[in-house]
PDB file of C-alpha atoms in Angstrom:
ATOM      1  CA  VAL A   1     -11.572  -8.384  59.445  1.00  0.00           C
ATOM      2  CA  ARG A   2     -10.362  -7.506  55.980  1.00  0.00           C
ATOM      3  CA  ILE A   3     -12.609  -7.124  52.897  1.00  0.00           C
ATOM      4  CA  THR A   4     -10.824  -8.195  49.739  1.00  0.00           C
ATOM      5  CA  SER A   5     -13.565  -7.646  47.178  1.00  0.00           C
ATOM      6  CA  VAL A   6     -17.116  -6.487  46.852  1.00  0.00           C
ATOM      7  CA  ARG A   7     -19.380  -7.753  44.134  1.00  0.00           C
ATOM      8  CA  LEU A   8     -22.726  -6.152  43.470  1.00  0.00           C
ATOM      9  CA  GLN A   9     -25.268  -8.209  41.610  1.00  0.00           C
ATOM     10  CA  ASN A  10     -28.627  -7.136  40.255  1.00  0.00           C
ATOM     11  CA  ILE A  11     -28.832  -3.712  41.794  1.00  0.00           C
ATOM     12  CA  VAL A  12     -32.408  -2.534  41.740  1.00  0.00           C
ATOM     13  CA  PRO A  13     -32.940   0.993  43.013  1.00  0.00           C
ATOM     14  CA  PRO A  14     -36.216   2.018  44.567  1.00  0.00           C
ATOM     15  CA  ALA A  15     -38.909   2.997  42.090  1.00  0.00           C
ATOM     16  CA  GLY A  16     -39.586   6.617  41.299  1.00  0.00           C
ATOM     17  CA  ARG A  17     -37.096   9.444  40.989  1.00  0.00           C
ATOM     18  CA  VAL A  18     -34.207   7.374  42.302  1.00  0.00           C
ATOM     19  CA  GLN A  19     -34.727   4.691  39.685  1.00  0.00           C
ATOM     20  CA  ASP A  20     -35.007   7.330  36.911  1.00  0.00           C
ATOM     21  CA  ALA A  21     -31.776   8.974  38.078  1.00  0.00           C
ATOM     22  CA  PHE A  22     -30.063   5.583  38.315  1.00  0.00           C
ATOM     23  CA  GLU A  23     -31.085   4.717  34.753  1.00  0.00           C
ATOM     24  CA  ASP A  24     -29.959   8.156  33.537  1.00  0.00           C
ATOM     25  CA  VAL A  25     -26.551   7.569  35.107  1.00  0.00           C
ATOM     26  CA  ASN A  26     -26.313   4.108  33.510  1.00  0.00           C
ATOM     27  CA  ARG A  27     -27.269   5.529  30.098  1.00  0.00           C
ATOM     28  CA  ALA A  28     -24.730   8.320  30.511  1.00  0.00           C
ATOM     29  CA  ILE A  29     -21.999   5.808  31.380  1.00  0.00           C
ATOM     30  CA  GLN A  30     -22.946   3.655  28.388  1.00  0.00           C
ATOM     31  CA  ASP A  31     -22.973   6.721  26.104  1.00  0.00           C
ATOM     32  CA  MET A  32     -19.598   7.779  27.464  1.00  0.00           C
ATOM     33  CA  ASN A  33     -18.123   4.320  26.847  1.00  0.00           C
ATOM     34  CA  ARG A  34     -19.658   4.207  23.356  1.00  0.00           C
ATOM     35  CA  LYS A  35     -18.206   7.639  22.492  1.00  0.00           C
ATOM     36  CA  ILE A  36     -14.796   6.593  23.814  1.00  0.00           C
ATOM     37  CA  ASN A  37     -14.897   3.414  21.720  1.00  0.00           C
ATOM     38  CA  GLU A  38     -16.015   5.334  18.617  1.00  0.00           C
ATOM     39  CA  GLY A  39     -13.197   7.819  19.152  1.00  0.00           C
ATOM     40  CA  ARG A  40     -10.633   5.037  19.520  1.00  0.00           C
ATOM     41  CA  LYS A  41     -11.991   3.328  16.411  1.00  0.00           C
ATOM     42  CA  ALA A  42     -11.766   6.555  14.392  1.00  0.00           C
ATOM     43  CA  PHE A  43      -8.266   7.172  15.736  1.00  0.00           C
ATOM     44  CA  ASN A  44      -7.146   3.656  14.812  1.00  0.00           C
ATOM     45  CA  GLU A  45      -8.570   4.058  11.297  1.00  0.00           C
ATOM     46  CA  GLN A  46      -7.523   7.603  10.470  1.00  0.00           C
ATOM     47  CA  ILE A  47      -4.210   8.240  12.209  1.00  0.00           C
ATOM     48  CA  PRO A  48      -2.259   5.350  10.618  1.00  0.00           C
ATOM     49  CA  LYS A  49      -3.703   6.296   7.204  1.00  0.00           C
ATOM     50  CA  ALA A  50      -2.724   9.936   7.717  1.00  0.00           C
ATOM     51  CA  ARG A  51       0.776   8.908   8.807  1.00  0.00           C
ATOM     52  CA  GLY A  52       1.096   6.685   5.744  1.00  0.00           C
ATOM     53  CA  ASP A  53      -0.074   9.512   3.483  1.00  0.00           C
ATOM     54  CA  ALA A  54       2.391  11.899   5.116  1.00  0.00           C
ATOM     55  CA  ASP A  55       5.261   9.425   4.690  1.00  0.00           C
ATOM     56  CA  ARG A  56       4.320   8.904   1.040  1.00  0.00           C
ATOM     57  CA  MET A  57       4.230  12.670   0.417  1.00  0.00           C
ATOM     58  CA  ILE A  58       7.602  13.110   2.092  1.00  0.00           C
ATOM     59  CA  GLN A  59       9.139  10.330  -0.003  1.00  0.00           C
ATOM     60  CA  THR A  60       7.649  11.815  -3.174  1.00  0.00           C
ATOM     61  CA  ALA A  61       9.040  15.245  -2.299  1.00  0.00           C
ATOM     62  CA  GLU A  62      12.464  13.813  -1.478  1.00  0.00           C
ATOM     63  CA  GLY A  63      12.495  11.918  -4.777  1.00  0.00           C
ATOM     64  CA  TYR A  64      11.526  15.066  -6.671  1.00  0.00           C
ATOM     65  CA  ALA A  65      14.251  17.053  -4.896  1.00  0.00           C
ATOM     66  CA  ALA A  66      16.854  14.391  -5.701  1.00  0.00           C
ATOM     67  CA  ARG A  67      15.802  14.357  -9.385  1.00  0.00           C
ATOM     68  CA  ARG A  68      16.014  18.149  -9.582  1.00  0.00           C
ATOM     69  CA  VAL A  69      19.441  18.218  -7.942  1.00  0.00           C
ATOM     70  CA  ASN A  70      20.763  15.436 -10.184  1.00  0.00           C
ATOM     71  CA  THR A  71      19.365  17.125 -13.286  1.00  0.00           C
ATOM     72  CA  ALA A  72      20.987  20.404 -12.282  1.00  0.00           C
ATOM     73  CA  LEU A  73      24.314  18.678 -11.614  1.00  0.00           C
ATOM     74  CA  GLY A  74      24.130  16.995 -15.020  1.00  0.00           C
ATOM     75  CA  ASP A  75      23.353  20.318 -16.709  1.00  0.00           C
ATOM     76  CA  VAL A  76      26.301  21.956 -14.978  1.00  0.00           C
ATOM     77  CA  ALA A  77      28.621  19.104 -15.989  1.00  0.00           C
ATOM     78  CA  ARG A  78      27.490  19.374 -19.644  1.00  0.00           C
ATOM     79  CA  TYR A  79      27.917  23.144 -19.596  1.00  0.00           C
ATOM     80  CA  ASN A  80      31.396  22.877 -18.096  1.00  0.00           C
ATOM     81  CA  ALA A  81      32.401  20.315 -20.733  1.00  0.00           C
ATOM     82  CA  VAL A  82      31.208  22.616 -23.528  1.00  0.00           C
ATOM     83  CA  LEU A  83      32.959  25.568 -21.883  1.00  0.00           C
ATOM     84  CA  ARG A  84      36.264  23.664 -21.758  1.00  0.00           C
ATOM     85  CA  GLU A  85      35.950  22.831 -25.451  1.00  0.00           C
ATOM     86  CA  TYR A  86      34.951  26.396 -26.266  1.00  0.00           C
ATOM     87  CA  ARG A  87      38.031  27.769 -24.525  1.00  0.00           C
ATOM     88  CA  ARG A  88      40.221  25.376 -26.504  1.00  0.00           C
ATOM     89  CA  GLN A  89      38.558  25.874 -29.904  1.00  0.00           C
ATOM     90  CA  PRO A  90      35.948  28.653 -29.866  1.00  0.00           C
ATOM     91  CA  ARG A  91      35.137  28.720 -33.593  1.00  0.00           C
ATOM     92  CA  LEU A  92      34.804  24.967 -33.949  1.00  0.00           C
ATOM     93  CA  THR A  93      32.660  24.762 -30.820  1.00  0.00           C
ATOM     94  CA  ARG A  94      30.323  27.519 -32.066  1.00  0.00           C
ATOM     95  CA  VAL A  95      29.870  25.724 -35.392  1.00  0.00           C
ATOM     96  CA  ARG A  96      29.278  22.393 -33.666  1.00  0.00           C
ATOM     97  CA  LEU A  97      26.692  23.895 -31.283  1.00  0.00           C
ATOM     98  CA  TYR A  98      24.933  25.578 -34.205  1.00  0.00           C
ATOM     99  CA  ASN A  99      24.862  22.327 -36.183  1.00  0.00           C
ATOM    100  CA  GLU A 100      23.524  20.388 -33.196  1.00  0.00           C
ATOM    101  CA  LEU A 101      20.805  23.001 -32.735  1.00  0.00           C
ATOM    102  CA  MET A 102      19.799  22.780 -36.398  1.00  0.00           C
ATOM    103  CA  GLU A 103      19.738  18.978 -36.258  1.00  0.00           C
ATOM    104  CA  GLY A 104      17.427  19.188 -33.271  1.00  0.00           C
ATOM    105  CA  LEU A 105      15.133  21.685 -34.978  1.00  0.00           C
ATOM    106  CA  PHE A 106      14.831  19.701 -38.212  1.00  0.00           C
ATOM    107  CA  ALA A 107      14.819  16.221 -36.676  1.00  0.00           C
ATOM    108  CA  GLY A 108      11.073  15.663 -37.085  1.00  0.00           C
ATOM    109  CA  GLN A 109      10.788  16.989 -40.641  1.00  0.00           C
ATOM    110  CA  ASP A 110      11.019  14.890 -43.799  1.00  0.00           C
ATOM    111  CA  LYS A 111      12.155  17.727 -46.077  1.00  0.00           C
ATOM    112  CA  PRO A 112      13.210  20.858 -44.222  1.00  0.00           C
ATOM    113  CA  ASN A 113      12.946  24.072 -46.255  1.00  0.00           C
ATOM    114  CA  VAL A 114      15.856  26.419 -45.684  1.00  0.00           C
ATOM    115  CA  ILE A 115      15.563  29.980 -46.964  1.00  0.00           C
ATOM    116  CA  ASP A 116      18.816  31.477 -48.210  1.00  0.00           C
ATOM    117  CA  SER A 117      19.240  35.241 -47.977  1.00  0.00           C
ATOM    118  CA  ASN A 118      20.662  35.280 -51.548  1.00  0.00           C
ATOM    119  CA  PHE A 119      17.328  34.167 -53.051  1.00  0.00           C
ATOM    120  CA  SER A 120      15.005  36.916 -54.199  1.00  0.00           C
ATOM    121  CA  ASN A 121      11.859  34.804 -53.887  1.00  0.00           C
ATOM    122  CA  LEU A 122      10.726  31.391 -52.697  1.00  0.00           C
ATOM    123  CA  LEU A 123      10.313  29.761 -56.115  1.00  0.00           C
ATOM    124  CA  PRO A 124      13.925  28.529 -56.382  1.00  0.00           C
ATOM    125  CA  LEU A 125      13.384  26.592 -53.155  1.00  0.00           C
ATOM    126  CA  LEU A 126      10.337  24.722 -54.351  1.00  0.00           C
ATOM    127  CA  ASN A 127      10.963  22.124 -57.009  1.00  0.00           C
ATOM    128  CA  LEU A 128       7.811  22.653 -59.017  1.00  0.00           C
ATOM    129  CA  ASN A 129       9.029  20.430 -61.831  1.00  0.00           C
ATOM    130  CA  SER A 130       9.200  17.320 -59.643  1.00  0.00           C
ATOM    131  CA  ALA A 131       5.401  17.024 -59.575  1.00  0.00           C
ATOM    132  CA  SER A 132       5.100  17.409 -63.333  1.00  0.00           C
ATOM    133  CA  GLN A 133       8.088  15.116 -64.041  1.00  0.00           C
ATOM    134  CA  GLY A 134       6.624  12.383 -61.887  1.00  0.00           C
ATOM    135  CA  GLY A 135       3.636  12.164 -64.214  1.00  0.00           C
ATOM    136  CA  GLN A 136       5.748  12.052 -67.414  1.00  0.00           C
TER     137      GLN A 136
END
């Protein structure tokens, strides 16, 4: 004789302490299964999100690193180009760099005021007659 399956239906334990213990065990099993399902649900919600956030942060960091490296390489290439020109024509390169610096400083101004060391005061720089001539 071989038993292939056993199926229990409507198990009713005897009343009293046995029934209370049986119900406690059933509640514990149900609580355990509920906790397992809640844990799996939380895992399925949070872990993929955390992995996605981590991947996004890594890609952002790699992009930032690539930008910094490329900017540094560009700065080095510009510096080397200026250095080559400086070695060929130092005076001309100094004047050109100075002029480029001044253009950058005065780029946003309508009328830049330049103070010459030969002037004894600021009045020669300011055209005070232009306001009075405009009215005449």
